[in-house]
Tab-separated table of C-alpha atoms in Angstrom:
chain	number	residue	atom	x	y	z
M	8	MET	CA	-5.959	-137.177	-121.399
M	9	ASN	CA	-2.513	-135.728	-122.203
M	10	ALA	CA	-1.746	-133.481	-125.186
M	11	GLN	CA	-0.232	-136.297	-127.237
M	12	THR	CA	-3.259	-138.571	-126.731
M	13	SER	CA	-5.654	-135.698	-127.455
M	14	SER	CA	-3.822	-134.968	-130.696
M	15	ALA	CA	-3.995	-138.645	-131.731
M	16	ALA	CA	-7.737	-138.750	-130.967
M	17	SER	CA	-8.350	-135.618	-133.040
M	18	SER	CA	-6.288	-137.069	-135.879
M	19	THR	CA	-8.264	-140.313	-135.800
M	20	ALA	CA	-11.606	-138.491	-135.778
M	21	GLY	CA	-10.350	-136.347	-138.661
M	22	ALA	CA	-9.375	-139.446	-140.629
M	23	PHE	CA	-12.866	-140.932	-140.207
M	24	LEU	CA	-14.425	-137.647	-141.316
M	25	ALA	CA	-12.099	-137.405	-144.316
M	26	ARG	CA	-13.055	-140.919	-145.285
M	27	PHE	CA	-16.727	-139.979	-145.099
M	28	GLU	CA	-16.219	-136.901	-147.282
M	29	GLY	CA	-14.359	-138.974	-149.859
M	30	LEU	CA	-16.919	-141.785	-149.942
M	31	ARG	CA	-20.265	-140.170	-149.114
M	32	GLU	CA	-21.702	-140.531	-152.619
M	33	HIS	CA	-20.371	-144.061	-152.976
M	34	LEU	CA	-21.626	-145.434	-149.671
M	35	PRO	CA	-24.749	-147.638	-149.867
M	36	GLY	CA	-27.856	-145.514	-150.260
M	37	GLY	CA	-25.811	-142.513	-151.408
M	38	ARG	CA	-28.599	-141.422	-153.747
M	39	LEU	CA	-31.354	-141.650	-151.123
M	40	PRO	CA	-31.985	-138.062	-149.912
M	41	TRP	CA	-33.206	-139.083	-146.456
M	42	LEU	CA	-30.147	-141.278	-145.852
M	43	ALA	CA	-27.728	-138.668	-147.200
M	44	LYS	CA	-29.259	-136.201	-144.722
M	45	LEU	CA	-29.003	-138.712	-141.867
M	46	ARG	CA	-25.344	-139.383	-142.640
M	47	ALA	CA	-24.511	-135.676	-142.942
M	48	GLU	CA	-26.149	-134.896	-139.591
M	49	ALA	CA	-24.220	-137.741	-137.955
M	50	ALA	CA	-20.963	-136.476	-139.469
M	51	ALA	CA	-21.632	-132.955	-138.170
M	52	PHE	CA	-22.251	-134.323	-134.669
M	53	PHE	CA	-19.141	-136.520	-134.782
M	54	ALA	CA	-17.036	-133.596	-136.029
M	55	ALA	CA	-18.128	-131.603	-132.960
M	56	ALA	CA	-17.950	-134.450	-130.423
M	57	GLY	CA	-14.993	-136.506	-131.687
M	58	LEU	CA	-14.113	-139.834	-130.132
M	59	PRO	CA	-15.341	-140.195	-126.531
M	60	ASN	CA	-12.761	-139.431	-123.862
M	61	ARG	CA	-12.520	-139.908	-120.128
M	62	ARG	CA	-13.766	-136.403	-119.385
M	63	ILE	CA	-17.201	-137.740	-120.353
M	64	GLU	CA	-18.771	-139.421	-117.318
M	65	ALA	CA	-20.024	-142.430	-119.296
M	66	TRP	CA	-16.441	-143.047	-120.502
M	67	ARG	CA	-14.703	-142.307	-117.230
M	68	TYR	CA	-13.265	-145.810	-116.895
M	69	THR	CA	-12.512	-146.621	-120.541
M	70	ASP	CA	-9.743	-144.854	-122.427
M	71	LEU	CA	-9.892	-145.000	-126.233
M	72	ALA	CA	-6.299	-143.769	-126.581
M	73	PRO	CA	-5.145	-147.173	-127.967
M	74	ILE	CA	-7.710	-146.812	-130.759
M	75	ALA	CA	-6.631	-143.246	-131.479
M	76	GLN	CA	-3.002	-144.341	-131.645
M	77	ALA	CA	-3.763	-147.245	-134.014
M	78	GLY	CA	-4.613	-144.816	-136.817
M	79	PHE	CA	-7.493	-146.307	-138.805
M	80	SER	CA	-6.936	-144.017	-141.767
M	81	GLU	CA	-7.471	-146.380	-144.702
M	82	ALA	CA	-9.288	-145.003	-147.730
M	83	LEU	CA	-11.529	-148.051	-148.070
M	84	THR	CA	-12.475	-151.070	-146.041
M	85	LEU	CA	-11.285	-153.881	-148.285
M	86	ALA	CA	-12.597	-157.364	-147.599
M	87	ALA	CA	-9.491	-159.526	-147.834
M	88	GLU	CA	-9.205	-163.259	-147.244
M	89	ALA	CA	-11.237	-164.190	-144.188
M	90	PRO	CA	-10.127	-166.763	-141.613
M	91	ALA	CA	-11.576	-170.250	-141.886
M	92	LEU	CA	-15.140	-170.275	-140.595
M	93	PRO	CA	-16.251	-172.573	-137.779
M	94	PRO	CA	-18.794	-175.304	-138.569
M	95	MET	CA	-22.448	-174.240	-138.783
M	96	ARG	CA	-24.424	-174.837	-135.615
M	97	ALA	CA	-27.838	-173.498	-136.641
M	98	PRO	CA	-30.027	-174.130	-139.724
M	99	TYR	CA	-29.284	-170.608	-140.991
M	100	ARG	CA	-26.170	-168.449	-140.986
M	101	ALA	CA	-25.555	-164.821	-141.993
M	102	VAL	CA	-21.838	-164.140	-142.519
M	103	PHE	CA	-20.229	-160.695	-142.570
M	104	VAL	CA	-16.593	-160.181	-143.558
M	105	ASP	CA	-15.192	-156.791	-142.551
M	106	GLY	CA	-18.747	-155.608	-142.002
M	107	ARG	CA	-20.061	-156.667	-145.423
M	108	PHE	CA	-22.607	-159.386	-146.067
M	109	ALA	CA	-20.983	-162.440	-147.688
M	110	GLU	CA	-23.801	-164.060	-149.640
M	111	ASN	CA	-21.621	-166.931	-150.839
M	112	LEU	CA	-20.859	-167.934	-147.239
M	113	SER	CA	-24.393	-167.495	-145.894
M	114	VAL	CA	-27.434	-169.760	-145.701
M	115	MET	CA	-30.536	-167.618	-145.285
M	116	PRO	CA	-34.185	-168.431	-144.512
M	117	GLU	CA	-36.683	-168.007	-147.339
M	118	ALA	CA	-39.797	-167.742	-145.165
M	119	TYR	CA	-39.214	-164.084	-144.191
M	120	PRO	CA	-36.997	-161.130	-145.218
M	121	CYS	CA	-33.476	-161.638	-143.912
M	122	GLY	CA	-30.306	-160.541	-145.655
M	123	SER	CA	-28.111	-157.585	-146.605
M	124	LEU	CA	-29.045	-154.127	-145.324
M	125	ALA	CA	-27.187	-152.524	-148.234
M	126	ALA	CA	-29.492	-154.313	-150.656
M	127	GLY	CA	-32.669	-153.312	-148.819
M	128	LEU	CA	-32.113	-149.706	-147.724
M	129	ASP	CA	-35.049	-148.360	-149.740
M	130	GLY	CA	-37.566	-149.676	-147.221
M	131	THR	CA	-35.823	-148.629	-144.009
M	132	GLU	CA	-36.435	-144.869	-143.841
M	133	SER	CA	-38.812	-145.099	-140.888
M	134	ARG	CA	-36.552	-147.500	-138.981
M	135	LEU	CA	-32.933	-146.473	-139.493
M	136	GLY	CA	-31.727	-143.889	-137.023
M	137	ALA	CA	-34.238	-144.588	-134.268
M	138	LEU	CA	-31.332	-144.740	-131.816
M	139	ALA	CA	-30.381	-141.276	-130.583
M	140	GLU	CA	-27.485	-139.824	-132.530
M	141	ASP	CA	-26.033	-138.067	-129.480
M	142	LEU	CA	-23.795	-141.090	-128.982
M	143	PRO	CA	-20.489	-140.436	-130.828
M	144	LEU	CA	-19.885	-144.068	-131.784
M	145	VAL	CA	-23.424	-144.402	-133.143
M	146	ALA	CA	-22.848	-141.234	-135.167
M	147	LEU	CA	-19.580	-142.686	-136.479
M	148	ASN	CA	-21.434	-145.837	-137.478
M	149	THR	CA	-24.252	-143.885	-139.134
M	150	MET	CA	-21.937	-141.895	-141.347
M	151	LEU	CA	-19.778	-144.842	-142.429
M	152	PHE	CA	-21.830	-148.073	-142.334
M	153	GLU	CA	-21.590	-150.095	-145.529
M	154	ASP	CA	-23.818	-153.056	-144.715
M	155	GLY	CA	-25.429	-155.074	-141.964
M	156	LEU	CA	-28.195	-157.544	-141.238
M	157	LEU	CA	-31.750	-156.610	-142.228
M	158	LEU	CA	-34.226	-158.974	-140.589
M	159	ASP	CA	-37.988	-158.488	-140.563
M	160	LEU	CA	-39.931	-161.284	-138.877
M	161	PRO	CA	-43.699	-161.094	-139.544
M	162	ALA	CA	-46.269	-161.091	-136.760
M	163	GLY	CA	-46.817	-164.503	-135.196
M	164	ALA	CA	-43.892	-166.101	-137.042
M	165	GLU	CA	-41.519	-168.606	-135.456
M	166	GLY	CA	-38.105	-167.591	-136.779
M	167	GLY	CA	-36.176	-170.495	-135.254
M	168	VAL	CA	-32.436	-170.103	-134.709
M	169	ILE	CA	-30.178	-167.937	-136.868
M	170	GLU	CA	-26.427	-167.776	-136.466
M	171	MET	CA	-24.766	-164.468	-137.270
M	172	LEU	CA	-21.013	-164.512	-137.827
M	173	SER	CA	-18.921	-161.328	-138.066
M	174	VAL	CA	-15.361	-162.006	-139.210
M	175	ALA	CA	-12.396	-159.659	-139.552
M	176	SER	CA	-10.078	-160.420	-142.455
M	177	HIS	CA	-6.325	-160.893	-142.589
M	178	ALA	CA	-5.774	-157.291	-143.680
M	179	SER	CA	-2.222	-155.979	-144.039
M	180	ARG	CA	-3.061	-152.619	-142.418
M	181	PRO	CA	-5.385	-151.367	-139.666
M	182	ILE	CA	-8.981	-151.433	-140.878
M	183	ALA	CA	-12.261	-150.263	-139.389
M	184	PHE	CA	-15.773	-151.406	-140.205
M	185	HIS	CA	-19.097	-150.193	-138.885
M	186	PRO	CA	-21.981	-152.582	-139.674
M	187	ARG	CA	-25.544	-151.470	-138.950
M	188	HIS	CA	-28.015	-154.221	-138.061
M	189	LEU	CA	-31.789	-153.662	-138.193
M	190	ILE	CA	-33.896	-156.375	-136.579
M	191	ARG	CA	-37.666	-156.238	-136.184
M	192	LEU	CA	-39.998	-158.838	-134.711
M	193	GLY	CA	-43.707	-158.427	-135.404
M	194	ASP	CA	-46.311	-158.911	-132.690
M	195	GLY	CA	-46.189	-162.410	-131.209
M	196	ALA	CA	-43.108	-163.463	-133.231
M	197	SER	CA	-40.136	-165.321	-131.734
M	198	LEU	CA	-36.488	-165.727	-132.727
M	199	THR	CA	-33.136	-166.850	-131.338
M	200	LEU	CA	-30.132	-164.966	-132.751
M	201	ILE	CA	-26.660	-166.298	-131.922
M	202	GLU	CA	-24.062	-163.700	-132.865
M	203	THR	CA	-20.340	-164.482	-132.874
M	204	SER	CA	-17.513	-162.083	-133.757
M	205	LEU	CA	-14.067	-163.432	-134.665
M	206	GLY	CA	-10.784	-162.079	-135.969
M	207	PRO	CA	-7.138	-162.994	-136.590
M	208	ALA	CA	-5.003	-163.075	-133.457
M	209	GLU	CA	-2.472	-160.426	-134.517
M	210	ALA	CA	-4.550	-158.153	-136.791
M	211	THR	CA	-5.293	-154.587	-135.693
M	212	TYR	CA	-8.863	-153.634	-136.556
M	213	LEU	CA	-11.898	-151.808	-135.193
M	214	HIS	CA	-15.345	-153.426	-135.230
M	215	ASN	CA	-17.997	-150.809	-134.401
M	216	PRO	CA	-21.426	-152.464	-134.834
M	217	VAL	CA	-24.762	-150.854	-134.013
M	218	PHE	CA	-27.973	-152.854	-133.528
M	219	GLU	CA	-31.431	-151.305	-133.770
M	220	ILE	CA	-33.892	-153.878	-132.483
M	221	ALA	CA	-37.691	-153.578	-132.343
M	222	VAL	CA	-39.589	-156.259	-130.402
M	223	GLY	CA	-43.338	-156.182	-131.072
M	224	ALA	CA	-46.146	-156.773	-128.590
M	225	GLY	CA	-45.951	-160.275	-127.155
M	226	ALA	CA	-42.839	-161.094	-129.213
M	227	THR	CA	-39.667	-162.717	-127.837
M	228	LEU	CA	-36.089	-162.227	-129.027
M	229	SER	CA	-33.277	-164.244	-127.481
M	230	HIS	CA	-30.013	-162.547	-128.472
M	231	VAL	CA	-26.816	-164.390	-127.560
M	232	ARG	CA	-23.593	-162.473	-128.304
M	233	ILE	CA	-20.179	-164.148	-128.230
M	234	GLN	CA	-17.301	-161.720	-128.652
M	235	ARG	CA	-14.066	-163.546	-129.575
M	236	GLU	CA	-12.239	-160.836	-131.495
M	237	GLY	CA	-8.500	-161.191	-132.095
M	238	ARG	CA	-6.317	-160.199	-129.168
M	239	ALA	CA	-5.052	-157.093	-131.027
M	240	GLY	CA	-8.525	-156.058	-132.212
M	241	PHE	CA	-11.013	-153.570	-130.800
M	242	GLN	CA	-14.783	-153.833	-130.537
M	243	LEU	CA	-17.091	-150.950	-129.601
M	244	SER	CA	-20.678	-152.151	-129.897
M	245	THR	CA	-23.992	-150.410	-129.237
M	246	VAL	CA	-27.300	-152.264	-128.955
M	247	HIS	CA	-30.673	-150.570	-128.669
M	248	ALA	CA	-33.793	-152.656	-128.067
M	249	ALA	CA	-37.291	-151.158	-127.970
M	250	VAL	CA	-39.775	-153.610	-126.413
M	251	GLN	CA	-43.533	-153.225	-126.743
M	252	ALA	CA	-46.278	-154.449	-124.376
M	253	GLY	CA	-45.843	-158.059	-123.295
M	254	GLY	CA	-42.677	-158.454	-125.357
M	255	THR	CA	-39.362	-159.840	-124.106
M	256	TYR	CA	-35.789	-159.009	-125.061
M	257	ASP	CA	-33.354	-161.549	-123.620
M	258	ASN	CA	-29.678	-160.626	-124.086
M	259	PHE	CA	-26.632	-162.606	-123.029
M	260	THR	CA	-23.180	-161.259	-123.921
M	261	LEU	CA	-19.857	-163.037	-123.474
M	262	ASN	CA	-16.759	-160.875	-123.830
M	263	ALA	CA	-13.783	-163.202	-124.254
M	264	GLY	CA	-11.524	-161.493	-126.778
M	265	ALA	CA	-10.143	-158.189	-128.114
M	266	ARG	CA	-7.573	-155.838	-126.665
M	267	LEU	CA	-10.336	-153.400	-125.748
M	268	VAL	CA	-14.081	-154.025	-125.853
M	269	ARG	CA	-17.066	-151.908	-124.882
M	270	ASN	CA	-20.482	-153.562	-124.865
M	271	GLU	CA	-23.112	-150.825	-124.518
M	272	ILE	CA	-26.777	-151.830	-124.308
M	273	HIS	CA	-29.796	-149.520	-124.216
M	274	ALA	CA	-33.163	-151.179	-123.644
M	275	SER	CA	-36.537	-149.412	-123.449
M	276	LEU	CA	-39.647	-151.103	-122.039
M	277	LEU	CA	-42.391	-149.173	-123.802
M	278	GLY	CA	-45.582	-151.094	-123.019
M	279	PRO	CA	-47.151	-152.759	-119.965
M	280	LYS	CA	-45.716	-156.135	-118.944
M	281	ALA	CA	-42.701	-155.845	-121.236
M	282	ALA	CA	-39.565	-157.588	-119.948
M	283	CYS	CA	-35.825	-157.417	-120.467
M	284	HIS	CA	-33.083	-159.749	-119.276
M	285	MET	CA	-29.506	-158.567	-119.747
M	286	ASN	CA	-26.951	-161.046	-118.495
M	287	GLY	CA	-23.330	-161.577	-119.378
M	288	ALA	CA	-19.794	-162.605	-118.560
M	289	GLN	CA	-16.461	-160.906	-119.162
M	290	LEU	CA	-13.195	-162.850	-119.294
M	291	ALA	CA	-10.126	-160.624	-119.566
M	292	GLY	CA	-6.483	-161.612	-119.440
M	293	ASP	CA	-3.224	-159.701	-119.343
M	294	GLY	CA	-3.410	-156.444	-121.329
M	295	GLN	CA	-7.155	-156.624	-122.000
M	296	HIS	CA	-9.867	-154.110	-121.108
M	297	ALA	CA	-13.533	-155.200	-120.967
M	298	ASP	CA	-16.354	-152.686	-120.421
M	299	THR	CA	-20.068	-153.455	-120.137
M	300	THR	CA	-22.344	-150.423	-119.896
M	301	THR	CA	-26.135	-150.789	-119.729
M	302	PHE	CA	-29.073	-148.402	-119.604
M	303	LEU	CA	-32.521	-149.827	-118.915
M	304	ASP	CA	-35.467	-147.457	-119.352
M	305	HIS	CA	-38.679	-148.526	-117.610
M	306	ALA	CA	-41.183	-146.298	-119.388
M	307	ALA	CA	-44.394	-148.287	-118.802
M	308	PRO	CA	-46.115	-149.921	-115.804
M	309	ASP	CA	-45.904	-153.573	-114.720
M	310	CYS	CA	-42.557	-154.282	-116.418
M	311	ALA	CA	-39.723	-156.466	-115.159
M	312	SER	CA	-35.984	-156.466	-115.769
M	313	ARG	CA	-33.120	-158.678	-114.623
M	314	GLN	CA	-29.387	-158.063	-114.987
M	315	THR	CA	-26.617	-160.394	-113.814
M	316	TYR	CA	-23.046	-159.784	-114.981
M	317	LYS	CA	-19.935	-161.694	-113.946
M	318	THR	CA	-16.370	-160.531	-114.649
M	319	VAL	CA	-13.233	-162.660	-114.313
M	320	LEU	CA	-9.895	-160.840	-114.565
M	321	ALA	CA	-6.409	-162.344	-114.839
M	322	GLY	CA	-2.987	-160.738	-115.221
M	323	LYS	CA	-2.847	-156.967	-115.640
M	324	SER	CA	-6.383	-156.484	-116.952
M	325	ARG	CA	-9.235	-154.121	-116.269
M	326	GLY	CA	-12.971	-154.679	-116.150
M	327	VAL	CA	-15.781	-152.126	-116.072
M	328	PHE	CA	-19.456	-152.471	-115.300
M	329	GLN	CA	-21.769	-149.460	-115.449
M	330	GLY	CA	-25.471	-150.207	-115.162
M	331	LYS	CA	-28.284	-147.699	-114.851
M	332	ILE	CA	-31.987	-148.414	-114.314
M	333	LEU	CA	-34.342	-145.502	-114.968
M	334	VAL	CA	-37.915	-145.840	-113.673
M	335	ARG	CA	-40.164	-143.135	-115.075
M	336	GLN	CA	-43.158	-141.756	-113.186
M	337	ALA	CA	-45.608	-143.743	-115.312
M	338	ALA	CA	-43.772	-147.018	-114.654
M	339	GLN	CA	-45.632	-148.066	-111.511
M	340	ARG	CA	-45.182	-151.614	-110.207
M	341	THR	CA	-41.741	-151.910	-111.815
M	342	ASP	CA	-39.695	-154.937	-110.779
M	343	GLY	CA	-36.005	-154.345	-111.480
M	344	TYR	CA	-32.950	-156.280	-110.328
M	345	GLN	CA	-29.283	-155.711	-111.113
M	346	MET	CA	-26.192	-157.517	-109.829
M	347	ASN	CA	-22.590	-157.506	-110.967
M	348	GLN	CA	-19.812	-159.560	-109.431
M	349	ALA	CA	-16.103	-159.672	-110.163
M	350	LEU	CA	-13.509	-162.359	-109.535
M	351	LEU	CA	-9.908	-161.109	-109.487
M	352	LEU	CA	-7.297	-163.776	-110.215
M	353	SER	CA	-4.339	-161.410	-109.994
M	354	GLU	CA	-3.186	-158.605	-107.723
M	355	GLU	CA	-2.685	-156.485	-110.851
M	356	ALA	CA	-6.288	-156.866	-112.059
M	357	GLU	CA	-8.696	-153.966	-111.569
M	358	ILE	CA	-12.482	-153.638	-111.653
M	359	ASP	CA	-14.614	-150.488	-111.709
M	360	ALA	CA	-18.292	-150.947	-110.812
M	361	LYS	CA	-20.955	-148.267	-110.994
M	362	PRO	CA	-24.555	-149.494	-110.492
M	363	GLN	CA	-27.227	-146.778	-110.529
M	364	LEU	CA	-30.951	-146.435	-109.845
M	365	GLU	CA	-32.989	-143.378	-110.849
M	366	ILE	CA	-36.601	-143.770	-109.739
M	367	TYR	CA	-39.540	-141.399	-110.199
M	368	ALA	CA	-42.381	-143.856	-109.450
M	369	ASP	CA	-43.495	-144.662	-105.901
M	370	ASP	CA	-44.717	-148.269	-106.307
M	371	VAL	CA	-41.604	-150.177	-107.361
M	372	LYS	CA	-39.394	-153.067	-106.343
M	373	CYS	CA	-35.823	-152.342	-107.418
M	374	SER	CA	-32.441	-153.465	-106.145
M	375	HIS	CA	-28.824	-153.492	-107.241
M	376	GLY	CA	-25.532	-154.708	-105.890
M	377	ALA	CA	-21.865	-155.330	-106.610
M	378	THR	CA	-19.245	-157.656	-105.142
M	379	VAL	CA	-15.507	-158.102	-105.741
M	380	GLY	CA	-13.421	-161.010	-104.509
M	381	ALA	CA	-10.768	-163.623	-105.162
M	382	LEU	CA	-10.929	-167.406	-105.395
M	383	ASP	CA	-11.992	-169.038	-102.156
M	384	GLU	CA	-8.862	-170.618	-100.666
M	385	ALA	CA	-10.943	-173.087	-98.639
M	386	GLN	CA	-12.687	-174.359	-101.762
M	387	LEU	CA	-9.357	-174.533	-103.585
M	388	PHE	CA	-7.843	-176.534	-100.702
M	389	TYR	CA	-10.849	-178.883	-100.721
M	390	LEU	CA	-10.346	-179.681	-104.418
M	391	ARG	CA	-6.565	-180.014	-104.077
M	392	ALA	CA	-7.019	-182.391	-101.142
M	393	ARG	CA	-8.943	-184.707	-103.456
M	394	GLY	CA	-6.121	-184.960	-105.916
M	395	ILE	CA	-7.204	-182.301	-108.413
M	396	PRO	CA	-4.230	-180.346	-109.837
M	397	ALA	CA	-4.039	-176.673	-108.876
M	398	GLU	CA	-4.715	-175.208	-112.323
M	399	GLN	CA	-7.629	-177.575	-112.938
M	400	ALA	CA	-9.066	-176.724	-109.519
M	401	ARG	CA	-8.860	-172.989	-110.291
M	402	ALA	CA	-10.534	-173.559	-113.655
M	403	MET	CA	-13.377	-175.445	-111.965
M	404	LEU	CA	-13.955	-172.595	-109.508
M	405	VAL	CA	-13.934	-170.007	-112.310
M	406	GLN	CA	-16.548	-172.035	-114.213
M	407	ALA	CA	-18.669	-172.350	-111.073
M	408	PHE	CA	-18.506	-168.567	-110.592
M	409	LEU	CA	-19.922	-168.015	-114.100
M	410	VAL	CA	-22.838	-170.444	-113.753
M	411	GLU	CA	-25.419	-167.924	-112.510
M	412	ALA	CA	-24.889	-165.600	-115.466
M	413	VAL	CA	-24.937	-168.379	-118.064
M	414	GLU	CA	-27.813	-170.478	-116.732
M	415	GLY	CA	-30.422	-168.210	-118.339
M	416	VAL	CA	-29.267	-169.313	-121.806
M	417	THR	CA	-31.520	-172.277	-122.533
M	418	ASP	CA	-31.074	-172.850	-126.269
M	419	PRO	CA	-28.837	-175.934	-126.718
M	420	ILE	CA	-27.071	-174.480	-129.775
M	421	ALA	CA	-26.209	-171.319	-127.853
M	422	GLN	CA	-25.120	-173.339	-124.824
M	423	ALA	CA	-22.694	-175.345	-126.975
M	424	ALA	CA	-21.255	-172.172	-128.522
M	425	LEU	CA	-20.727	-170.593	-125.097
M	426	ALA	CA	-19.098	-173.747	-123.719
M	427	GLU	CA	-16.661	-173.787	-126.632
M	428	ALA	CA	-15.812	-170.089	-126.169
M	429	THR	CA	-15.036	-170.431	-122.443
M	430	GLU	CA	-13.441	-173.887	-122.400
M	431	GLY	CA	-9.788	-173.776	-121.385
M	432	TRP	CA	-9.755	-169.991	-120.820
M	433	TRP	CA	-8.097	-170.123	-117.403
M	434	GLU	CA	-5.538	-172.708	-118.520
M	435	ARG	CA	-4.515	-170.435	-121.418
M	436	GLU	CA	-4.231	-167.381	-119.215
M	437	ALA	CA	-2.262	-169.247	-116.565
M	438	ALA	CA	0.224	-170.687	-119.100
């Protein structure tokens, strides 16, 4: 990091801190002593740590200089006119515009608590802040969040399918928003959450969401994330899922937008026979940077985890995959698998892969791997020989490459949303 970039990063961190000082009593929950203390502690940590930089090992491959240079120094996050919303796919939809719950655009279930976090902060003292605050972007979120999704599914309940839509507005200046989402599934409950983030093509904005997810014993959460931010936007997301005995957290993330995106997932398997599946795909074109970083903590015996990530890079783009599996001494009979594969469609594309295993138990079955390659010329020739145009043939091979990562998504609504998000990607990048 050069002196100019370092100065910009310090200025940006200072602007966020100044905003917090100016708004701290006006932020949601400003009169709740426990929340005021939580925010102040997060601000103190962020003041000391600042924005992450490449000297930090976990950020070695992702440079936040473009965010520092954008200068998100607005006094308030103002919800301006939002882009037109896509048609509803699921029975229920929670809409957030610039990080704030839009009740007039949402259709919420009545069978269980689900709605605005800002309106329900009083009952969240024991839940908010469970994710370690030694992560600078989580600290930034904690000190500045204005709203988010608060979902509490009772034990044994079938929550069905909920669509969550996060939309950036057509703001006239760079804006930043930091929604905090608290999701809890009681023992034996089940839910499918399809989350999509969208934004205007040319707008400069920062979307910094944090998810705190608690999956009860025997419960199942299927969490499908579709990131389609505007090409000039930034998304830095952190997800933490704590899974109890016999529970399952199933995450699929598609990164297909934004100038720079970091998808960071922390999952903890806390009880016997808990399971976690973290799969995903990254599609990055010229000028884009896509980073997926995962940390899977096997803290209990007889747990299983599966990770499959595919990255497709075109033009001058960069992809990152960092995945760590920690197996604690108590986690005997762990079954962990991790694979990431990259397909480079350009000589200027670059991928950084860093799979890791840290094992302290002696009865485990763990493996990881990484591959990097280009399109198979023999397969391309085969398709061309049968009259398929070159660009269509390349698109078919790209889709075939992604199949393994996507096939774990079984909900038909989620499948349709993913198909729409990926359709025509290669043709657009090749144009």
